[in-house]
mmCIF file of C-alpha atoms in Angstrom:
data_model
loop_
_atom_site.group_PDB
_atom_site.id
_atom_site.type_symbol
_atom_site.label_atom_id
_atom_site.label_comp_id
_atom_site.label_asym_id
_atom_site.label_seq_id
_atom_site.Cartn_x
_atom_site.Cartn_y
_atom_site.Cartn_z
ATOM 1 C CA MET A 25 -15.236 -11.719 -37.518
ATOM 2 C CA LYS A 26 -17.631 -14.449 -38.482
ATOM 3 C CA ALA A 27 -16.170 -16.658 -35.760
ATOM 4 C CA LEU A 28 -16.611 -13.890 -33.207
ATOM 5 C CA LYS A 29 -20.203 -13.408 -34.264
ATOM 6 C CA GLN A 30 -20.801 -17.105 -33.812
ATOM 7 C CA ASN A 31 -19.536 -16.830 -30.192
ATOM 8 C CA VAL A 32 -21.592 -13.880 -29.104
ATOM 9 C CA PRO A 33 -21.958 -14.885 -25.415
ATOM 10 C CA LEU A 34 -18.219 -15.522 -25.005
ATOM 11 C CA THR A 35 -17.313 -12.355 -26.898
ATOM 12 C CA ALA A 36 -19.655 -10.290 -24.772
ATOM 13 C CA LEU A 37 -18.256 -11.795 -21.573
ATOM 14 C CA ALA A 38 -14.681 -11.063 -22.635
ATOM 15 C CA LEU A 39 -15.546 -7.469 -23.551
ATOM 16 C CA VAL A 40 -17.321 -6.909 -20.238
ATOM 17 C CA ALA A 41 -14.347 -8.330 -18.335
ATOM 18 C CA LEU A 42 -11.907 -6.125 -20.236
ATOM 19 C CA ALA A 43 -14.064 -3.055 -19.628
ATOM 20 C CA ALA A 44 -14.240 -3.835 -15.901
ATOM 21 C CA LEU A 45 -10.464 -4.213 -15.768
ATOM 22 C CA ALA A 46 -10.005 -0.892 -17.544
ATOM 23 C CA VAL A 47 -12.340 0.894 -15.139
ATOM 24 C CA GLY A 48 -10.543 -0.668 -12.180
ATOM 25 C CA ALA A 49 -7.177 0.389 -13.505
ATOM 26 C CA VAL A 50 -8.314 3.978 -13.935
ATOM 27 C CA ALA A 51 -9.815 4.028 -10.439
ATOM 28 C CA GLN A 52 -6.635 2.692 -8.814
ATOM 29 C CA GLY A 53 -4.537 5.192 -10.715
ATOM 30 C CA GLY A 54 -6.399 7.947 -8.912
ATOM 31 C CA GLU A 55 -6.074 6.359 -5.518
ATOM 32 C CA THR A 56 -2.392 6.824 -4.818
ATOM 33 C CA PRO A 57 -2.063 7.661 -1.126
ATOM 34 C CA PRO A 58 -0.817 11.172 -0.439
ATOM 35 C CA GLY A 59 2.917 11.363 0.017
ATOM 36 C CA ALA A 60 3.505 7.888 -1.429
ATOM 37 C CA GLY A 61 6.688 7.469 -3.447
ATOM 38 C CA VAL A 62 8.406 10.532 -2.001
ATOM 39 C CA SER A 63 12.084 9.827 -1.287
ATOM 40 C CA GLN A 64 12.985 9.713 2.377
ATOM 41 C CA VAL A 65 14.601 12.889 3.573
ATOM 42 C CA THR A 66 18.125 12.600 4.909
ATOM 43 C CA THR A 67 18.243 15.916 6.728
ATOM 44 C CA ILE A 68 15.764 18.048 8.594
ATOM 45 C CA GLU A 69 14.600 20.954 6.478
ATOM 46 C CA ALA A 70 15.586 24.390 7.749
ATOM 47 C CA GLU A 71 12.008 25.718 7.921
ATOM 48 C CA ALA A 72 11.013 22.879 10.227
ATOM 49 C CA GLN A 73 14.020 23.464 12.467
ATOM 50 C CA GLU A 74 13.250 27.155 12.646
ATOM 51 C CA ALA A 75 9.641 26.468 13.560
ATOM 52 C CA MET A 76 10.227 23.701 16.089
ATOM 53 C CA GLU A 77 13.032 23.779 18.589
ATOM 54 C CA VAL A 78 12.696 20.051 19.205
ATOM 55 C CA LEU A 79 13.983 19.491 15.668
ATOM 56 C CA ASP A 80 16.889 21.836 16.282
ATOM 57 C CA THR A 81 18.305 19.795 19.142
ATOM 58 C CA SER A 82 20.804 16.974 18.976
ATOM 59 C CA ARG A 83 19.263 13.546 18.584
ATOM 60 C CA THR A 84 19.842 11.047 21.382
ATOM 61 C CA SER A 85 19.089 7.350 21.756
ATOM 62 C CA SER A 86 15.844 8.159 23.557
ATOM 63 C CA ASP A 87 14.572 9.873 20.412
ATOM 64 C CA ALA A 88 14.516 6.611 18.473
ATOM 65 C CA MET A 89 11.094 5.229 17.611
ATOM 66 C CA PRO A 90 10.284 1.602 18.438
ATOM 67 C CA SER A 91 12.264 -0.471 15.954
ATOM 68 C CA GLU A 92 9.267 -2.293 14.465
ATOM 69 C CA VAL A 93 7.425 0.954 13.832
ATOM 70 C CA ALA A 94 10.546 2.572 12.375
ATOM 71 C CA GLU A 95 11.110 -0.378 10.048
ATOM 72 C CA SER A 96 7.531 -0.216 8.818
ATOM 73 C CA ILE A 97 7.831 3.500 8.154
ATOM 74 C CA ASP A 98 11.135 2.969 6.363
ATOM 75 C CA GLU A 99 9.474 0.549 3.973
ATOM 76 C CA ASN A 100 6.412 2.702 3.350
ATOM 77 C CA ALA A 101 7.524 6.235 4.090
ATOM 78 C CA ARG A 102 4.717 8.685 3.389
ATOM 79 C CA PHE A 103 5.806 12.244 2.555
ATOM 80 C CA GLY A 104 9.427 11.059 2.718
ATOM 81 C CA MET A 105 9.348 10.825 6.507
ATOM 82 C CA ASN A 106 12.478 9.410 8.062
ATOM 83 C CA PRO A 107 12.314 7.790 11.520
ATOM 84 C CA ASP A 108 16.106 8.018 11.757
ATOM 85 C CA LEU A 109 15.578 11.752 12.275
ATOM 86 C CA SER A 110 12.792 11.425 14.838
ATOM 87 C CA ARG A 111 12.610 13.279 18.123
ATOM 88 C CA GLU A 112 10.652 12.072 21.113
ATOM 89 C CA SER A 113 8.550 14.892 22.523
ATOM 90 C CA ILE A 114 6.358 13.084 25.046
ATOM 91 C CA ASP A 115 7.092 9.894 26.937
ATOM 92 C CA THR A 116 4.345 8.266 29.008
ATOM 93 C CA ILE A 117 3.919 4.766 30.364
ATOM 94 C CA ALA A 118 1.484 3.765 27.633
ATOM 95 C CA ASN A 119 1.944 6.116 24.697
ATOM 96 C CA ASP A 120 4.789 8.207 23.295
ATOM 97 C CA VAL A 121 4.692 11.083 20.825
ATOM 98 C CA TYR A 122 7.405 11.431 18.200
ATOM 99 C CA VAL A 123 8.052 14.220 15.728
ATOM 100 C CA VAL A 124 9.261 12.789 12.434
ATOM 101 C CA PRO A 125 10.796 15.074 9.772
ATOM 102 C CA ALA A 126 9.559 14.606 6.207
ATOM 103 C CA ASP A 127 9.670 16.322 2.814
ATOM 104 C CA ASP A 128 7.921 19.686 3.090
ATOM 105 C CA HIS A 129 5.979 18.074 5.925
ATOM 106 C CA VAL A 130 6.439 17.313 9.582
ATOM 107 C CA CYS A 131 4.884 14.052 10.710
ATOM 108 C CA ILE A 132 3.837 13.024 14.188
ATOM 109 C CA SER A 133 3.377 9.611 15.620
ATOM 110 C CA LEU A 134 1.618 8.322 18.717
ATOM 111 C CA THR A 135 2.595 4.818 19.748
ATOM 112 C CA VAL A 136 -0.329 2.530 20.528
ATOM 113 C CA GLY A 137 0.552 -1.001 21.615
ATOM 114 C CA ASP A 138 3.213 -2.297 19.242
ATOM 115 C CA GLY A 139 2.008 -0.039 16.444
ATOM 116 C CA ALA A 140 1.504 3.685 15.964
ATOM 117 C CA ASN A 141 -0.887 6.265 14.637
ATOM 118 C CA ILE A 142 0.743 8.624 12.158
ATOM 119 C CA SER A 143 -0.263 12.023 10.794
ATOM 120 C CA CYS A 144 1.602 14.557 8.682
ATOM 121 C CA ARG A 145 1.335 18.351 8.408
ATOM 122 C CA GLU A 146 2.690 20.758 5.836
ATOM 123 C CA THR A 147 5.749 22.460 7.299
ATOM 124 C CA GLY A 148 4.399 25.893 6.433
ATOM 125 C CA ASP A 149 1.196 25.199 8.358
ATOM 126 C CA VAL A 150 3.210 24.029 11.352
ATOM 127 C CA ALA A 151 5.294 27.194 11.239
ATOM 128 C CA ASP A 152 2.138 29.309 10.987
ATOM 129 C CA GLY A 153 0.552 27.515 13.919
ATOM 130 C CA ASP A 154 -2.284 26.328 11.745
ATOM 131 C CA THR A 155 -2.526 22.608 12.376
ATOM 132 C CA GLY A 156 -5.143 20.592 14.227
ATOM 133 C CA ALA A 157 -5.054 17.440 16.307
ATOM 134 C CA ALA A 158 -5.373 13.759 15.599
ATOM 135 C CA THR A 159 -7.760 11.729 17.733
ATOM 136 C CA VAL A 160 -7.057 8.076 18.469
ATOM 137 C CA THR A 161 -8.885 5.359 20.367
ATOM 138 C CA LEU A 162 -6.539 3.979 23.012
ATOM 139 C CA ALA A 163 -6.573 0.839 25.105
ATOM 140 C CA GLY A 164 -9.582 0.705 27.399
ATOM 141 C CA GLY A 165 -11.497 3.107 25.210
ATOM 142 C CA SER A 166 -9.850 6.336 26.309
ATOM 143 C CA ILE A 167 -9.366 9.045 23.712
ATOM 144 C CA GLY A 168 -5.902 10.259 22.745
ATOM 145 C CA ILE A 169 -5.694 13.777 21.293
ATOM 146 C CA TYR A 170 -2.277 14.800 20.039
ATOM 147 C CA GLY A 171 -0.543 17.172 17.706
ATOM 148 C CA ILE A 172 2.348 19.553 17.134
ATOM 149 C CA VAL A 173 2.729 23.292 17.445
ATOM 150 C CA PRO A 174 5.492 25.763 16.658
ATOM 151 C CA ASP A 175 7.776 27.441 19.148
ATOM 152 C CA GLY A 176 6.001 29.948 21.323
ATOM 153 C CA VAL A 177 2.854 27.901 21.841
ATOM 154 C CA GLU A 178 2.979 26.760 25.429
ATOM 155 C CA SER A 179 -0.436 25.130 25.713
ATOM 156 C CA VAL A 180 -3.527 24.138 23.792
ATOM 157 C CA THR A 181 -7.132 23.970 24.906
ATOM 158 C CA VAL A 182 -9.300 20.911 24.384
ATOM 159 C CA ASN A 183 -12.932 21.973 24.443
ATOM 160 C CA THR A 184 -15.286 19.261 25.622
ATOM 161 C CA GLY A 185 -18.923 18.826 26.518
ATOM 162 C CA GLU A 186 -21.076 21.900 26.154
ATOM 163 C CA SER A 187 -18.704 24.363 27.717
ATOM 164 C CA ASP A 188 -15.902 22.507 29.500
ATOM 165 C CA SER A 189 -12.290 22.830 28.497
ATOM 166 C CA ASP A 190 -8.946 21.324 29.464
ATOM 167 C CA VAL A 191 -5.690 23.202 29.117
ATOM 168 C CA VAL A 192 -2.942 20.860 27.934
ATOM 169 C CA GLU A 193 0.699 21.830 28.351
ATOM 170 C CA VAL A 194 2.987 21.580 25.329
ATOM 171 C CA GLU A 195 6.162 19.528 25.701
ATOM 172 C CA ASP A 196 8.875 19.871 23.073
ATOM 173 C CA ASN A 197 6.459 21.210 20.456
ATOM 174 C CA ALA A 198 3.898 18.461 21.028
ATOM 175 C CA TYR A 199 0.865 17.855 23.179
ATOM 176 C CA LEU A 200 -1.049 14.779 24.234
ATOM 177 C CA ALA A 201 -4.317 14.701 26.099
ATOM 178 C CA VAL A 202 -5.852 11.418 27.194
ATOM 179 C CA LEU A 203 -9.536 11.757 28.044
ATOM 180 C CA PRO A 204 -11.901 9.177 29.500
ATOM 181 C CA GLU A 205 -14.008 7.078 27.156
ATOM 182 C CA GLY A 206 -17.162 8.845 26.112
ATOM 183 C CA THR A 207 -15.955 12.396 26.744
ATOM 184 C CA PRO A 208 -17.870 14.599 24.279
ATOM 185 C CA LEU A 209 -15.356 16.404 22.064
ATOM 186 C CA ARG A 210 -15.848 19.761 20.412
ATOM 187 C CA THR A 211 -12.712 21.599 19.320
ATOM 188 C CA LEU A 212 -9.022 22.139 19.905
ATOM 189 C CA SER A 213 -7.818 25.725 20.046
ATOM 190 C CA TYR A 214 -4.621 27.631 20.694
ATOM 191 C CA THR A 215 -2.956 30.921 19.970
ATOM 192 C CA GLY A 216 -0.102 30.688 17.509
ATOM 193 C CA PRO A 217 1.816 32.960 15.139
ATOM 194 C CA SER A 218 -1.325 33.385 13.031
ATOM 195 C CA GLY A 219 -3.519 34.214 16.008
ATOM 196 C CA VAL A 220 -6.216 32.080 17.556
ATOM 197 C CA VAL A 221 -6.988 28.898 15.660
ATOM 198 C CA GLU A 222 -9.673 26.318 16.324
ATOM 199 C CA PHE A 223 -10.136 22.863 14.829
ATOM 200 C CA PRO A 224 -12.891 20.263 15.128
ATOM 201 C CA LEU A 225 -12.298 17.129 17.176
ATOM 202 C CA HIS A 226 -14.011 13.812 16.505
ATOM 203 C CA ASP A 227 -13.960 10.818 18.815
ATOM 204 C CA PRO A 228 -13.333 7.801 16.531
ATOM 205 C CA ALA A 229 -15.391 5.579 18.823
ATOM 206 C CA VAL A 230 -18.385 7.885 18.530
ATOM 207 C CA VAL A 231 -17.854 8.156 14.798
ATOM 208 C CA PHE A 232 -18.289 4.378 14.604
ATOM 209 C CA GLU A 233 -21.516 4.440 16.521
ATOM 210 C CA GLU A 234 -23.130 7.206 14.545
ATOM 211 C CA GLU A 235 -23.641 5.314 11.326
ATOM 212 C CA MET B 6 -10.147 -17.423 -37.777
ATOM 213 C CA THR B 7 -11.804 -20.758 -37.179
ATOM 214 C CA ASN B 8 -14.537 -21.141 -34.636
ATOM 215 C CA ALA B 9 -12.343 -23.247 -32.357
ATOM 216 C CA ARG B 10 -9.482 -20.742 -32.478
ATOM 217 C CA ALA B 11 -11.845 -17.884 -31.779
ATOM 218 C CA ARG B 12 -13.248 -19.661 -28.757
ATOM 219 C CA LEU B 13 -9.747 -20.371 -27.499
ATOM 220 C CA ALA B 14 -8.657 -16.752 -27.964
ATOM 221 C CA LEU B 15 -11.717 -15.413 -26.198
ATOM 222 C CA LEU B 16 -11.278 -17.847 -23.349
ATOM 223 C CA GLY B 17 -7.665 -16.726 -23.050
ATOM 224 C CA VAL B 18 -8.718 -13.086 -22.804
ATOM 225 C CA LEU B 19 -11.308 -13.968 -20.171
ATOM 226 C CA VAL B 20 -8.924 -15.997 -18.011
ATOM 227 C CA PHE B 21 -6.171 -13.359 -18.261
ATOM 228 C CA THR B 22 -8.604 -10.627 -17.273
ATOM 229 C CA ILE B 23 -10.045 -12.480 -14.304
ATOM 230 C CA VAL B 24 -6.653 -13.609 -12.991
ATOM 231 C CA GLY B 25 -5.093 -10.197 -13.560
ATOM 232 C CA ALA B 26 -7.879 -8.363 -11.810
ATOM 233 C CA SER B 27 -7.902 -10.595 -8.763
ATOM 234 C CA ALA B 28 -4.155 -11.027 -8.205
ATOM 235 C CA PRO B 29 -2.718 -9.055 -5.272
ATOM 236 C CA ALA B 30 -0.169 -6.350 -5.998
ATOM 237 C CA GLN B 31 2.553 -8.418 -4.341
ATOM 238 C CA ALA B 32 2.607 -12.054 -3.431
ATOM 239 C CA ASP B 33 3.193 -11.494 0.287
ATOM 240 C CA ALA B 34 1.818 -8.002 0.860
ATOM 241 C CA PHE B 35 -1.681 -7.433 -0.311
ATOM 242 C CA VAL B 36 -2.582 -3.783 -0.568
ATOM 243 C CA GLY B 37 -6.236 -2.945 -0.908
ATOM 244 C CA TYR B 38 -7.207 0.428 -2.327
ATOM 245 C CA TYR B 39 -10.697 1.709 -2.070
ATOM 246 C CA ASN B 40 -12.422 4.953 -2.823
ATOM 247 C CA CYS B 41 -15.859 6.328 -2.363
ATOM 248 C CA VAL B 42 -16.970 9.152 -4.600
ATOM 249 C CA MET B 43 -19.078 11.909 -3.086
ATOM 250 C CA LYS B 44 -19.903 9.960 0.033
ATOM 251 C CA PRO B 45 -22.331 11.469 2.528
ATOM 252 C CA SER B 46 -20.698 12.726 5.685
ATOM 253 C CA ASN B 47 -20.211 10.163 8.428
ATOM 254 C CA LEU B 48 -20.914 7.126 6.258
ATOM 255 C CA TRP B 49 -18.331 4.368 6.173
ATOM 256 C CA CYS B 50 -16.585 3.516 2.944
ATOM 257 C CA ASP B 51 -15.662 -0.115 2.291
ATOM 258 C CA GLY B 52 -17.442 -2.990 3.870
ATOM 259 C CA GLN B 53 -20.171 -0.675 5.025
ATOM 260 C CA ALA B 54 -22.851 1.157 3.119
ATOM 261 C CA ASN B 55 -22.122 1.352 -0.581
ATOM 262 C CA GLY B 56 -18.352 1.493 -0.660
ATOM 263 C CA SER B 57 -16.163 -0.921 -2.545
ATOM 264 C CA TYR B 58 -15.126 -3.917 -0.458
ATOM 265 C CA ASP B 59 -11.645 -5.346 0.006
ATOM 266 C CA GLY B 60 -12.760 -8.211 2.168
ATOM 267 C CA ILE B 61 -11.652 -9.520 5.506
ATOM 268 C CA ASP B 62 -7.925 -9.945 5.976
ATOM 269 C CA ASP B 63 -5.060 -9.558 8.455
ATOM 270 C CA TRP B 64 -4.703 -5.873 7.670
ATOM 271 C CA ASP B 65 -1.917 -4.313 9.747
ATOM 272 C CA TYR B 66 -2.133 -0.849 8.232
ATOM 273 C CA ASN B 67 -5.003 1.357 7.225
ATOM 274 C CA GLU B 68 -5.062 4.937 6.028
ATOM 275 C CA GLY B 69 -7.729 7.302 4.865
ATOM 276 C CA TRP B 70 -7.449 10.578 3.034
ATOM 277 C CA TYR B 71 -9.501 13.273 1.439
ATOM 278 C CA PRO B 72 -8.611 13.432 -2.271
ATOM 279 C CA GLY B 73 -9.775 17.021 -2.655
ATOM 280 C CA ALA B 74 -8.132 20.269 -1.605
ATOM 281 C CA TRP B 75 -6.791 20.084 1.938
ATOM 282 C CA ASP B 76 -8.495 23.231 3.147
ATOM 283 C CA GLY B 77 -9.341 21.950 6.599
ATOM 284 C CA THR B 78 -12.996 21.255 5.927
ATOM 285 C CA VAL B 79 -12.891 17.468 5.741
ATOM 286 C CA THR B 80 -11.914 15.071 8.511
ATOM 287 C CA ALA B 81 -10.770 11.593 7.509
ATOM 288 C CA CYS B 82 -11.304 8.649 9.874
ATOM 289 C CA GLN B 83 -10.142 5.057 9.690
ATOM 290 C CA ARG B 84 -10.647 1.877 11.632
ATOM 291 C CA LEU B 85 -10.235 -1.885 11.571
ATOM 292 C CA TYR B 86 -13.504 -3.605 12.342
ATOM 293 C CA ARG B 87 -14.111 -7.278 13.130
ATOM 294 C CA PRO B 88 -17.580 -8.181 11.828
ATOM 295 C CA SER B 89 -17.679 -11.528 13.642
ATOM 296 C CA ASP B 90 -18.084 -9.874 17.043
ATOM 297 C CA GLY B 91 -18.406 -6.163 16.294
ATOM 298 C CA VAL B 92 -15.052 -5.242 17.833
ATOM 299 C CA THR B 93 -13.120 -2.202 16.622
ATOM 300 C CA ALA B 94 -9.342 -2.425 17.021
ATOM 301 C CA ASN B 95 -7.553 0.096 19.223
ATOM 302 C CA SER B 96 -5.935 2.947 17.320
ATOM 303 C CA SER B 97 -8.865 3.864 15.128
ATOM 304 C CA SER B 98 -8.336 7.525 14.350
ATOM 305 C CA CYS B 99 -9.556 10.776 12.852
ATOM 306 C CA ASP B 100 -7.652 13.801 11.581
ATOM 307 C CA LEU B 101 -8.124 16.596 9.091
ATOM 308 C CA ASN B 102 -7.447 15.448 5.534
ATOM 309 C CA TYR B 103 -5.349 12.375 6.302
ATOM 310 C CA THR B 104 -4.986 9.740 8.996
ATOM 311 C CA SER B 105 -3.147 6.441 9.207
ATOM 312 C CA THR B 106 -2.353 3.686 11.680
ATOM 313 C CA ASP B 107 0.291 0.991 11.748
ATOM 314 C CA TYR B 108 -1.541 -1.642 13.796
ATOM 315 C CA GLY B 109 1.619 -3.560 14.662
ATOM 316 C CA ASN B 110 1.482 -7.321 14.884
ATOM 317 C CA VAL B 111 -1.879 -8.480 13.540
ATOM 318 C CA THR B 112 -2.357 -12.243 13.441
ATOM 319 C CA CYS B 113 -6.073 -12.620 12.884
ATOM 320 C CA ALA B 114 -7.317 -12.547 9.286
ATOM 321 C CA CYS B 115 -10.623 -11.240 10.507
ATOM 322 C CA TRP B 116 -10.591 -7.479 9.997
ATOM 323 C CA GLU B 117 -12.382 -5.137 7.687
ATOM 324 C CA ALA B 118 -10.634 -1.857 6.848
ATOM 325 C CA ASN B 119 -12.946 1.150 6.766
ATOM 326 C CA VAL B 120 -12.617 4.882 6.175
ATOM 327 C CA LYS B 121 -15.124 7.695 6.296
ATOM 328 C CA GLN B 122 -15.228 11.433 5.944
ATOM 329 C CA ILE B 123 -16.838 13.929 8.282
ATOM 330 C CA SER B 124 -17.618 17.328 6.853
ATOM 331 C CA GLY B 125 -21.325 17.849 7.052
ATOM 332 C CA GLY B 126 -21.695 17.355 3.308
ATOM 333 C CA ASP B 127 -20.930 14.996 0.456
ATOM 334 C CA HIS B 128 -17.217 14.489 -0.248
ATOM 335 C CA SER B 129 -15.057 11.755 -1.692
ATOM 336 C CA ILE B 130 -12.906 9.701 0.648
ATOM 337 C CA ASN B 131 -10.121 7.282 -0.238
ATOM 338 C CA GLY B 132 -8.388 4.572 1.723
ATOM 339 C CA ALA B 133 -5.659 1.968 1.509
ATOM 340 C CA ALA B 134 -5.035 -1.061 3.692
ATOM 341 C CA ASP B 135 -1.975 -3.294 3.785
ATOM 342 C CA THR B 136 -1.438 -6.793 5.118
ATOM 343 C CA ASP B 137 2.337 -6.446 5.442
ATOM 344 C CA PHE B 138 3.097 -2.832 6.207
#
């Protein structure tokens, strides 16, 4: 103790460092990403198949996600999503939409370049028709708006500007709208099993500029 | 304990703490976690404003999520931002509660990973970025 007292500056520095490490450890412990560590599903859950016909169809080679994206998901599967069970709902020249089964969740992925944006919804919310859309900045600045809906929803409405709206057809339980850069976004709405639902839309590019 | 031994022990504690705190989670895949507690709406966390800062790296994955109840009131947004020229990478995104992007092949160690929440009020927002997703 006497030796420690004789080294007050060093002792204080060590205690401060230890305290900082402890605080950091506590903070990281609370920062686990949602769905991390969940085992990859090996089958599509029945509730998801009942809600989405696209998941109740046989998988073909065209349903496979780009291999690099699939490998990345395999190594870091959130919510237990399994790209080996994916279904391709929308195929365009630049961007494709995949539905990816997960554990108590259904995930969706929009390819962008050689990567992909990924979102996940609780299966019950998908079945209830109570899920919103993801917005993504695409090449050239256009805005991608995409999501999934249950069987029976044939279209969604993207509300833009002050009063404009675009009706977007649903393909295999998914929709994708690509709007020009700078289009003011308001909401996405549709009528599902739970009635009319409406969700806010935010243009990521505008979000950047607003700070 | 002699004075010399005490100094040595304290130095050991200091070096262990500093090295331990700064070492990446894995040698070849640095994962940066960051959180902002009760952040005002529409204010970037990490590298911007008062968030914690993971630095500039070749992040190829970034995700943001709302750590509170997913009741549809909070939108999470994420982006990769290059401070040197103000460019934002394609595939920045927003979604209710949770959003993530695998940025594919990223070769430039020049990106900041940011997240923010949009809700109209103060909420916490968390994020994680990976250099080898």
